[in-house]
PDB file of C-alpha atoms in Angstrom:
ATOM      1  CA  MET A 251       0.000   0.000   0.000  1.00 65.00           C
ATOM      2  CA  ALA A 252       1.052   3.555  -0.615  1.00 61.00           C
ATOM      3  CA  PRO A 253       0.018   6.193   1.917  1.00 62.00           C
ATOM      4  CA  HIS A 254      -1.276   9.051  -0.166  1.00 53.00           C
ATOM      5  CA  ARG A 255       0.361  12.448  -0.214  1.00 49.00           C
ATOM      6  CA  THR A 256      -2.029  15.402  -0.118  1.00 53.00           C
ATOM      7  CA  PRO A 257      -1.505  18.377  -2.473  1.00 55.00           C
ATOM      8  CA  ARG A 258      -1.450  21.766  -0.740  1.00 53.00           C
ATOM      9  CA  HIS A 259      -2.942  24.820  -2.414  1.00 51.00           C
ATOM     10  CA  ASN A 260      -5.883  27.135  -1.881  1.00 50.00           C
ATOM     11  CA  HIS A 261      -8.331  25.778  -4.453  1.00 47.00           C
ATOM     12  CA  ARG A 262     -10.061  22.934  -2.651  1.00 51.00           C
ATOM     13  CA  ALA A 263     -11.716  21.327  -5.697  1.00 52.00           C
ATOM     14  CA  GLN A 264      -8.445  21.203  -7.637  1.00 47.00           C
ATOM     15  CA  ARG A 265      -6.659  19.806  -4.595  1.00 57.00           C
ATOM     16  CA  MET A 266      -9.189  16.997  -4.281  1.00 55.00           C
ATOM     17  CA  GLN A 267      -9.002  16.175  -7.996  1.00 59.00           C
ATOM     18  CA  GLN A 268      -5.222  15.885  -7.833  1.00 58.00           C
ATOM     19  CA  LEU A 269      -5.497  13.639  -4.787  1.00 59.00           C
ATOM     20  CA  LEU A 270      -7.912  11.340  -6.608  1.00 57.00           C
ATOM     21  CA  ARG A 271      -5.681  11.155  -9.704  1.00 60.00           C
ATOM     22  CA  GLN A 272      -2.757  10.178  -7.496  1.00 54.00           C
ATOM     23  CA  CYS A 273      -4.829   7.537  -5.712  1.00 56.00           C
ATOM     24  CA  ARG A 274      -5.973   5.887  -8.934  1.00 49.00           C
ATOM     25  CA  ILE A 275      -2.460   4.707  -9.858  1.00 42.00           C
ATOM     26  CA  ARG A 276      -2.181   2.529  -6.723  1.00 46.00           C
ATOM     27  CA  PHE A 277      -2.792  -1.199  -6.571  1.00 39.00           C
ATOM     28  CA  ARG A 278      -4.252  -0.690  -3.115  1.00 44.00           C
ATOM     29  CA  GLN A 279      -4.812   2.522  -1.224  1.00 46.00           C
ATOM     30  CA  ASN A 280      -4.038   3.849   2.223  1.00 49.00           C
ATOM     31  CA  LEU A 281      -4.979   7.318   3.497  1.00 54.00           C
ATOM     32  CA  LYS A 282      -3.114   7.875   6.693  1.00 49.00           C
ATOM     33  CA  ARG A 283      -0.809  10.901   6.618  1.00 55.00           C
ATOM     34  CA  SER A 284      -3.498  13.184   8.014  1.00 68.00           C
ATOM     35  CA  ASN A 285      -2.370  14.362  11.425  1.00 80.00           C
ATOM     36  CA  ALA A 286      -1.446  17.824  10.118  1.00 79.00           C
ATOM     37  CA  LEU A 287      -5.103  18.323   9.136  1.00 85.00           C
ATOM     38  CA  SER A 288      -8.015  19.446  11.272  1.00 89.00           C
ATOM     39  CA  SER A 289     -10.831  17.014  11.973  1.00 92.00           C
ATOM     40  CA  LEU A 290     -13.018  18.860   9.429  1.00 93.00           C
ATOM     41  CA  GLN A 291     -10.304  18.644   6.782  1.00 91.00           C
ATOM     42  CA  ARG A 292      -9.767  14.952   7.467  1.00 93.00           C
ATOM     43  CA  SER A 293     -13.491  14.320   7.203  1.00 94.00           C
ATOM     44  CA  ALA A 294     -13.662  16.192   3.892  1.00 92.00           C
ATOM     45  CA  VAL A 295     -10.720  14.257   2.418  1.00 90.00           C
ATOM     46  CA  MET A 296     -12.261  10.965   3.527  1.00 93.00           C
ATOM     47  CA  ALA A 297     -15.591  11.864   1.906  1.00 94.00           C
ATOM     48  CA  ALA A 298     -13.990  13.022  -1.353  1.00 90.00           C
ATOM     49  CA  ALA A 299     -11.787   9.943  -1.636  1.00 90.00           C
ATOM     50  CA  ALA A 300     -14.682   7.594  -0.912  1.00 91.00           C
ATOM     51  CA  LYS A 301     -16.789   9.305  -3.560  1.00 90.00           C
ATOM     52  CA  GLY A 302     -14.145   9.133  -6.266  1.00 87.00           C
ATOM     53  CA  LEU A 303     -12.519   5.777  -5.455  1.00 89.00           C
ATOM     54  CA  ASP A 304     -13.331   2.262  -4.306  1.00 90.00           C
ATOM     55  CA  GLY A 305     -13.450   2.570  -0.524  1.00 89.00           C
ATOM     56  CA  GLY A 306     -13.469  -1.205  -0.233  1.00 92.00           C
ATOM     57  CA  ARG A 307      -9.800  -1.152  -1.293  1.00 91.00           C
ATOM     58  CA  MET A 308      -8.810   1.588   1.119  1.00 92.00           C
ATOM     59  CA  MET A 309      -7.615   1.806   4.717  1.00 94.00           C
ATOM     60  CA  VAL A 310      -8.059   5.234   6.295  1.00 95.00           C
ATOM     61  CA  GLY A 311      -6.326   6.763   9.310  1.00 95.00           C
ATOM     62  CA  THR A 312      -8.766   7.763  12.059  1.00 96.00           C
ATOM     63  CA  GLY A 313      -6.603   7.858  15.180  1.00 96.00           C
ATOM     64  CA  THR A 314      -6.098  11.120  17.102  1.00 95.00           C
ATOM     65  CA  PRO A 315      -5.022  11.990  20.655  1.00 94.00           C
ATOM     66  CA  ASP A 316      -8.611  12.808  21.607  1.00 95.00           C
ATOM     67  CA  PHE A 317     -11.266  10.194  21.952  1.00 96.00           C
ATOM     68  CA  GLU A 318     -14.307  11.972  20.493  1.00 97.00           C
ATOM     69  CA  THR A 319     -12.575  12.834  17.207  1.00 97.00           C
ATOM     70  CA  THR A 320     -11.276   9.284  16.875  1.00 97.00           C
ATOM     71  CA  ILE A 321     -14.776   7.909  17.417  1.00 98.00           C
ATOM     72  CA  ALA A 322     -16.305  10.326  14.899  1.00 98.00           C
ATOM     73  CA  LEU A 323     -13.748   9.608  12.168  1.00 97.00           C
ATOM     74  CA  THR A 324     -13.939   5.855  12.758  1.00 98.00           C
ATOM     75  CA  ARG A 325     -17.720   5.931  12.474  1.00 98.00           C
ATOM     76  CA  GLN A 326     -17.449   7.985   9.292  1.00 98.00           C
ATOM     77  CA  ALA A 327     -14.990   5.484   7.813  1.00 97.00           C
ATOM     78  CA  TYR A 328     -17.602   2.757   8.228  1.00 98.00           C
ATOM     79  CA  GLU A 329     -20.396   4.913   6.827  1.00 98.00           C
ATOM     80  CA  LEU A 330     -18.256   5.692   3.759  1.00 97.00           C
ATOM     81  CA  ASP A 331     -17.594   1.956   3.205  1.00 97.00           C
ATOM     82  CA  TYR A 332     -13.846   2.014   3.767  1.00 97.00           C
ATOM     83  CA  ALA A 333     -12.269  -1.405   4.152  1.00 96.00           C
ATOM     84  CA  ALA A 334     -10.647  -0.617   7.501  1.00 97.00           C
ATOM     85  CA  ALA A 335      -9.546   2.117   9.889  1.00 97.00           C
ATOM     86  CA  LEU A 336      -5.918   2.619  10.905  1.00 97.00           C
ATOM     87  CA  VAL A 337      -5.750   3.838  14.508  1.00 97.00           C
ATOM     88  CA  LEU A 338      -2.838   5.490  16.284  1.00 97.00           C
ATOM     89  CA  PRO A 339      -2.625   5.169  20.058  1.00 97.00           C
ATOM     90  CA  PRO A 340      -3.631   8.269  22.094  1.00 96.00           C
ATOM     91  CA  TYR A 341      -0.136   9.704  21.974  1.00 94.00           C
ATOM     92  CA  TYR A 342      -0.212  12.857  24.116  1.00 94.00           C
ATOM     93  CA  TYR A 343       0.124  11.258  27.551  1.00 91.00           C
ATOM     94  CA  LYS A 344       3.274   9.233  28.104  1.00 93.00           C
ATOM     95  CA  PRO A 345       4.290   6.842  29.429  1.00 93.00           C
ATOM     96  CA  VAL A 346       1.212   4.657  29.199  1.00 95.00           C
ATOM     97  CA  GLN A 347       0.730   1.081  30.297  1.00 97.00           C
ATOM     98  CA  ASP A 348      -0.731  -1.724  28.215  1.00 98.00           C
ATOM     99  CA  GLU A 349      -3.763  -1.709  30.486  1.00 98.00           C
ATOM    100  CA  GLY A 350      -4.444   1.924  29.625  1.00 98.00           C
ATOM    101  CA  LEU A 351      -4.112   1.318  25.888  1.00 98.00           C
ATOM    102  CA  PHE A 352      -6.363  -1.723  26.153  1.00 98.00           C
ATOM    103  CA  ALA A 353      -9.005   0.354  27.973  1.00 98.00           C
ATOM    104  CA  TRP A 354      -8.815   3.010  25.234  1.00 98.00           C
ATOM    105  CA  PHE A 355      -9.353   0.517  22.402  1.00 98.00           C
ATOM    106  CA  ASP A 356     -12.003  -1.308  24.413  1.00 98.00           C
ATOM    107  CA  GLN A 357     -13.974   1.934  24.696  1.00 98.00           C
ATOM    108  CA  LEU A 358     -13.388   2.813  21.022  1.00 98.00           C
ATOM    109  CA  ILE A 359     -14.757  -0.577  19.978  1.00 98.00           C
ATOM    110  CA  ARG A 360     -17.785  -0.242  22.259  1.00 98.00           C
ATOM    111  CA  GLU A 361     -18.520   3.307  21.081  1.00 98.00           C
ATOM    112  CA  THR A 362     -18.376   2.225  17.425  1.00 98.00           C
ATOM    113  CA  ALA A 363     -20.292  -1.033  17.878  1.00 98.00           C
ATOM    114  CA  GLU A 364     -23.022   0.110  15.486  1.00 98.00           C
ATOM    115  CA  THR A 365     -20.410   1.045  12.855  1.00 98.00           C
ATOM    116  CA  PRO A 366     -18.160  -2.004  13.222  1.00 98.00           C
ATOM    117  CA  ILE A 367     -15.342  -1.262  10.786  1.00 98.00           C
ATOM    118  CA  GLY A 368     -12.226  -3.408  11.116  1.00 98.00           C
ATOM    119  CA  LEU A 369      -9.351  -1.780  13.004  1.00 98.00           C
ATOM    120  CA  TYR A 370      -5.598  -1.887  12.440  1.00 98.00           C
ATOM    121  CA  LEU A 371      -3.193  -0.692  15.118  1.00 98.00           C
ATOM    122  CA  TYR A 372      -0.818   1.979  13.835  1.00 98.00           C
ATOM    123  CA  ASN A 373       2.571   1.458  15.472  1.00 98.00           C
ATOM    124  CA  PHE A 374       4.845   4.471  14.917  1.00 97.00           C
ATOM    125  CA  PRO A 375       6.916   4.877  18.107  1.00 97.00           C
ATOM    126  CA  GLN A 376       9.335   7.377  16.540  1.00 96.00           C
ATOM    127  CA  LEU A 377       6.469   9.903  16.362  1.00 94.00           C
ATOM    128  CA  THR A 378       4.035   8.770  19.060  1.00 96.00           C
ATOM    129  CA  GLY A 379       6.503   7.660  21.727  1.00 97.00           C
ATOM    130  CA  ILE A 380       4.331   4.554  22.202  1.00 97.00           C
ATOM    131  CA  GLU A 381       4.913   1.000  21.003  1.00 98.00           C
ATOM    132  CA  PHE A 382       2.147  -1.583  20.959  1.00 98.00           C
ATOM    133  CA  SER A 383       3.568  -4.584  22.753  1.00 98.00           C
ATOM    134  CA  PRO A 384       3.013  -7.973  21.084  1.00 98.00           C
ATOM    135  CA  ALA A 385       1.239  -9.042  24.283  1.00 98.00           C
ATOM    136  CA  LEU A 386      -1.226  -6.159  23.973  1.00 98.00           C
ATOM    137  CA  ALA A 387      -1.817  -6.861  20.278  1.00 98.00           C
ATOM    138  CA  ALA A 388      -2.484 -10.526  21.075  1.00 98.00           C
ATOM    139  CA  LYS A 389      -4.909  -9.594  23.866  1.00 98.00           C
ATOM    140  CA  LEU A 390      -6.793  -7.150  21.660  1.00 98.00           C
ATOM    141  CA  ILE A 391      -7.372  -9.630  18.836  1.00 98.00           C
ATOM    142  CA  GLN A 392      -8.251 -12.348  21.324  1.00 98.00           C
ATOM    143  CA  MET A 393     -10.863 -10.154  23.004  1.00 98.00           C
ATOM    144  CA  PHE A 394     -12.154  -8.454  19.835  1.00 98.00           C
ATOM    145  CA  PRO A 395     -11.530 -10.850  16.925  1.00 98.00           C
ATOM    146  CA  GLU A 396     -14.428  -9.377  14.949  1.00 98.00           C
ATOM    147  CA  ARG A 397     -12.848  -5.889  14.987  1.00 98.00           C
ATOM    148  CA  ILE A 398      -9.065  -6.054  15.429  1.00 98.00           C
ATOM    149  CA  ARG A 399      -7.453  -7.087  12.145  1.00 98.00           C
ATOM    150  CA  GLY A 400      -3.731  -6.419  12.559  1.00 98.00           C
ATOM    151  CA  ALA A 401      -1.181  -3.604  12.534  1.00 98.00           C
ATOM    152  CA  LYS A 402       0.714  -1.196  10.336  1.00 97.00           C
ATOM    153  CA  ASP A 403       4.242  -1.111  11.781  1.00 98.00           C
ATOM    154  CA  SER A 404       6.315   1.972  11.010  1.00 96.00           C
ATOM    155  CA  SER A 405       8.992   1.220  13.589  1.00 97.00           C
ATOM    156  CA  GLY A 406      11.368  -0.135  10.934  1.00 95.00           C
ATOM    157  CA  ASN A 407      12.135  -3.032  13.275  1.00 97.00           C
ATOM    158  CA  LEU A 408      11.458  -6.215  11.286  1.00 97.00           C
ATOM    159  CA  ASP A 409      12.158  -8.420  14.305  1.00 98.00           C
ATOM    160  CA  TYR A 410       9.310  -6.659  16.089  1.00 98.00           C
ATOM    161  CA  ALA A 411       7.077  -6.979  13.008  1.00 98.00           C
ATOM    162  CA  ARG A 412       7.819 -10.706  12.865  1.00 98.00           C
ATOM    163  CA  LYS A 413       6.700 -11.100  16.491  1.00 98.00           C
ATOM    164  CA  LEU A 414       3.408  -9.403  15.668  1.00 98.00           C
ATOM    165  CA  ALA A 415       2.975 -11.564  12.560  1.00 98.00           C
ATOM    166  CA  ARG A 416       3.199 -14.709  14.677  1.00 98.00           C
ATOM    167  CA  ILE A 417      -0.032 -13.744  16.475  1.00 98.00           C
ATOM    168  CA  PRO A 418      -2.788 -15.956  14.989  1.00 98.00           C
ATOM    169  CA  GLY A 419      -5.064 -14.050  12.632  1.00 98.00           C
ATOM    170  CA  PHE A 420      -3.116 -10.791  13.018  1.00 98.00           C
ATOM    171  CA  ALA A 421      -2.190  -9.179   9.671  1.00 98.00           C
ATOM    172  CA  VAL A 422       1.018  -7.137   9.737  1.00 98.00           C
ATOM    173  CA  PHE A 423       2.133  -4.472   7.250  1.00 98.00           C
ATOM    174  CA  PRO A 424       5.758  -3.332   7.727  1.00 98.00           C
ATOM    175  CA  SER A 425       6.764   0.117   6.480  1.00 96.00           C
ATOM    176  CA  ASN A 426       9.486  -0.854   4.004  1.00 96.00           C
ATOM    177  CA  GLU A 427       8.638  -2.370   0.617  1.00 97.00           C
ATOM    178  CA  ALA A 428      11.862  -4.394   0.690  1.00 97.00           C
ATOM    179  CA  ALA A 429      10.057  -6.541   3.281  1.00 97.00           C
ATOM    180  CA  PHE A 430       8.008  -7.937   0.380  1.00 97.00           C
ATOM    181  CA  ALA A 431      10.943 -10.263  -0.306  1.00 97.00           C
ATOM    182  CA  GLU A 432      10.344 -11.928   3.082  1.00 95.00           C
ATOM    183  CA  ALA A 433       6.571 -11.618   3.193  1.00 97.00           C
ATOM    184  CA  GLU A 434       5.756 -15.287   2.652  1.00 97.00           C
ATOM    185  CA  LYS A 435       8.469 -16.512   5.019  1.00 97.00           C
ATOM    186  CA  ASP A 436       7.593 -14.039   7.758  1.00 97.00           C
ATOM    187  CA  SER A 437       3.807 -14.077   7.217  1.00 97.00           C
ATOM    188  CA  PHE A 438       3.563 -10.362   6.393  1.00 98.00           C
ATOM    189  CA  ALA A 439       0.267  -9.293   4.850  1.00 97.00           C
ATOM    190  CA  GLY A 440       1.982  -6.678   2.668  1.00 96.00           C
ATOM    191  CA  CYS A 441       3.521  -3.293   3.427  1.00 95.00           C
ATOM    192  CA  ILE A 442       2.461   0.334   3.754  1.00 94.00           C
ATOM    193  CA  SER A 443       5.274   2.588   2.624  1.00 94.00           C
ATOM    194  CA  ALA A 444       5.496   6.236   1.580  1.00 92.00           C
ATOM    195  CA  THR A 445       8.102   5.469  -1.084  1.00 94.00           C
ATOM    196  CA  VAL A 446       5.752   3.052  -2.877  1.00 94.00           C
ATOM    197  CA  ASN A 447       4.211   6.264  -4.240  1.00 91.00           C
ATOM    198  CA  ILE A 448       7.305   6.733  -6.384  1.00 95.00           C
ATOM    199  CA  ASP A 449       7.609   3.344  -8.106  1.00 95.00           C
ATOM    200  CA  PRO A 450       4.524   1.255  -7.309  1.00 93.00           C
ATOM    201  CA  GLN A 451       5.136  -1.035 -10.293  1.00 94.00           C
ATOM    202  CA  SER A 452       8.397  -2.400  -8.874  1.00 96.00           C
ATOM    203  CA  SER A 453       6.829  -2.946  -5.462  1.00 96.00           C
ATOM    204  CA  ALA A 454       3.916  -4.816  -7.042  1.00 96.00           C
ATOM    205  CA  ARG A 455       6.375  -6.924  -9.051  1.00 97.00           C
ATOM    206  CA  LEU A 456       8.355  -7.821  -5.913  1.00 98.00           C
ATOM    207  CA  TRP A 457       5.152  -8.748  -4.060  1.00 97.00           C
ATOM    208  CA  LYS A 458       4.252 -11.162  -6.844  1.00 97.00           C
ATOM    209  CA  GLY A 459       7.795 -12.511  -7.266  1.00 97.00           C
ATOM    210  CA  GLN A 460       9.397 -12.430  -3.843  1.00 97.00           C
ATOM    211  CA  SER A 461      12.548 -14.247  -4.952  1.00 97.00           C
ATOM    212  CA  ASP A 462      13.260 -11.698  -7.709  1.00 98.00           C
ATOM    213  CA  GLN A 463      16.650 -10.405  -6.555  1.00 98.00           C
ATOM    214  CA  ALA A 464      16.966  -7.772  -9.284  1.00 98.00           C
ATOM    215  CA  THR A 465      13.634  -6.217  -8.348  1.00 98.00           C
ATOM    216  CA  LEU A 466      14.507  -6.380  -4.646  1.00 98.00           C
ATOM    217  CA  ASP A 467      17.770  -4.566  -5.351  1.00 98.00           C
ATOM    218  CA  ARG A 468      15.911  -1.887  -7.315  1.00 97.00           C
ATOM    219  CA  VAL A 469      13.270  -1.423  -4.621  1.00 97.00           C
ATOM    220  CA  ARG A 470      15.833  -1.300  -1.809  1.00 97.00           C
ATOM    221  CA  SER A 471      18.127   1.103  -3.677  1.00 97.00           C
ATOM    222  CA  LEU A 472      15.283   3.492  -4.491  1.00 97.00           C
ATOM    223  CA  ARG A 473      14.029   3.426  -0.923  1.00 97.00           C
ATOM    224  CA  GLN A 474      17.489   4.222   0.439  1.00 97.00           C
ATOM    225  CA  ALA A 475      18.035   7.012  -2.079  1.00 98.00           C
ATOM    226  CA  ILE A 476      14.766   8.738  -1.185  1.00 98.00           C
ATOM    227  CA  ALA A 477      15.154   8.177   2.565  1.00 96.00           C
ATOM    228  CA  ALA A 478      18.502   9.999   2.434  1.00 97.00           C
ATOM    229  CA  HIS A 479      16.362  13.170   2.403  1.00 97.00           C
ATOM    230  CA  PRO A 480      13.471  14.303   4.654  1.00 96.00           C
ATOM    231  CA  LEU A 481      10.986  11.615   3.663  1.00 94.00           C
ATOM    232  CA  ILE A 482       7.636  13.412   3.351  1.00 92.00           C
ATOM    233  CA  PRO A 483       8.974  16.446   1.439  1.00 95.00           C
ATOM    234  CA  ALA A 484      11.092  14.177  -0.780  1.00 96.00           C
ATOM    235  CA  VAL A 485       8.194  11.912  -1.697  1.00 95.00           C
ATOM    236  CA  LYS A 486       5.929  14.876  -2.409  1.00 93.00           C
ATOM    237  CA  TYR A 487       8.601  16.537  -4.555  1.00 96.00           C
ATOM    238  CA  LEU A 488       8.963  13.369  -6.628  1.00 96.00           C
ATOM    239  CA  VAL A 489       5.200  13.014  -7.030  1.00 92.00           C
ATOM    240  CA  GLY A 490       5.166  16.590  -8.285  1.00 93.00           C
ATOM    241  CA  LYS A 491       7.920  15.824 -10.793  1.00 94.00           C
ATOM    242  CA  ARG A 492       6.042  12.802 -12.124  1.00 90.00           C
ATOM    243  CA  THR A 493       2.660  14.490 -12.381  1.00 89.00           C
ATOM    244  CA  GLY A 494       3.929  17.841 -13.612  1.00 91.00           C
ATOM    245  CA  HIS A 495       2.106  19.607 -10.766  1.00 89.00           C
ATOM    246  CA  ALA A 496       4.611  21.403  -8.553  1.00 87.00           C
ATOM    247  CA  VAL A 497       1.897  21.987  -5.930  1.00 87.00           C
ATOM    248  CA  TRP A 498       2.570  18.449  -4.715  1.00 87.00           C
ATOM    249  CA  GLY A 499       5.858  19.718  -3.306  1.00 87.00           C
ATOM    250  CA  ASN A 500       4.120  22.009  -0.821  1.00 89.00           C
ATOM    251  CA  VAL A 501       4.156  20.849   2.784  1.00 89.00           C
ATOM    252  CA  LEU A 502       2.699  22.101   6.040  1.00 87.00           C
ATOM    253  CA  PRO A 503       4.943  23.278   8.904  1.00 89.00           C
ATOM    254  CA  PRO A 504       6.877  21.957  10.722  1.00 90.00           C
ATOM    255  CA  ASN A 505       7.881  20.096   7.548  1.00 90.00           C
ATOM    256  CA  LEU A 506       9.793  22.202   5.020  1.00 94.00           C
ATOM    257  CA  LYS A 507      10.065  21.982   1.246  1.00 93.00           C
ATOM    258  CA  ILE A 508      13.265  20.531  -0.145  1.00 94.00           C
ATOM    259  CA  ALA A 509      15.473  23.561  -0.804  1.00 94.00           C
ATOM    260  CA  GLU A 510      19.114  22.460  -0.729  1.00 96.00           C
ATOM    261  CA  ALA A 511      20.608  22.310  -4.208  1.00 97.00           C
ATOM    262  CA  ALA A 512      22.353  18.982  -3.589  1.00 97.00           C
ATOM    263  CA  SER A 513      19.101  17.350  -2.455  1.00 97.00           C
ATOM    264  CA  LEU A 514      17.159  18.772  -5.384  1.00 97.00           C
ATOM    265  CA  ASP A 515      19.801  17.524  -7.818  1.00 98.00           C
ATOM    266  CA  ALA A 516      19.710  14.050  -6.255  1.00 98.00           C
ATOM    267  CA  LEU A 517      15.911  13.893  -6.386  1.00 98.00           C
ATOM    268  CA  ASP A 518      15.866  15.190  -9.969  1.00 97.00           C
ATOM    269  CA  THR A 519      18.262  12.372 -10.883  1.00 98.00           C
ATOM    270  CA  ILE A 520      15.921   9.836  -9.288  1.00 97.00           C
ATOM    271  CA  ALA A 521      12.961  11.305 -11.198  1.00 97.00           C
ATOM    272  CA  ALA A 522      14.864  11.218 -14.493  1.00 96.00           C
ATOM    273  CA  GLU A 523      15.933   7.606 -13.974  1.00 95.00           C
ATOM    274  CA  LEU A 524      12.368   6.550 -13.216  1.00 93.00           C
ATOM    275  CA  THR A 525      11.109   8.350 -16.314  1.00 90.00           C
ATOM    276  CA  SER A 526      13.700   6.706 -18.559  1.00 88.00           C
ATOM    277  CA  ALA A 527      12.932   3.285 -17.042  1.00 81.00           C
ATOM    278  CA  GLY A 528       9.253   3.740 -17.831  1.00 66.00           C
TER     279      GLY A 528
END
């Protein structure tokens, strides 16, 4: 899956149309990079994407630090026929114990019982300061098997992801597309990676042919080249180069647009190589 970048400019209708065009080139969609948006903006993006795309192929981020917004967005995801909701932990208060996180998800599940969309845990400890323990994940799916589906793991720790994947019935999506090469062996359900936006064809090819060393090398090399720069601005810059719409390169503070000449040259080289490779 490729988490979708969101174009930033003042004309809302044009912004939504560009988002939908970007979404349509994916083999499966994930809308999750939304924590810089207000709840009203998130709701509007969810509604526009569901109207223009197949929500049954999409996982949407609904987790926020406050409970009422998380409930409202999760209910809306169900009403818009999204396939699943991706839920961050309540990340303002730290440290938190497993018992507290369990109580939070228990209440979320009870409050959305009439809109019972499947839930994926969003593990991103670098940003949230919270890691879902494998024991907590196992308890959640044991207690709520009809709602808890698995996790998106952005920790970058494949050993941790493998522990989660050993939980019966728990689908795990690591954050690096190179993990496709080990998906069958490690029981990964796929991946959700920002850099899949740049060359989704190679990622799809590696998913289908996990022993394809040449494709793995290409995927890994591209990932490393892009990750050498601030990831979100770099991905958005490259999407802008491919689409011909520079507005994709705009970002919201505290992120900054790529401005250093060396970084721009390196990203332009990546874009040119992808264009020549077709």
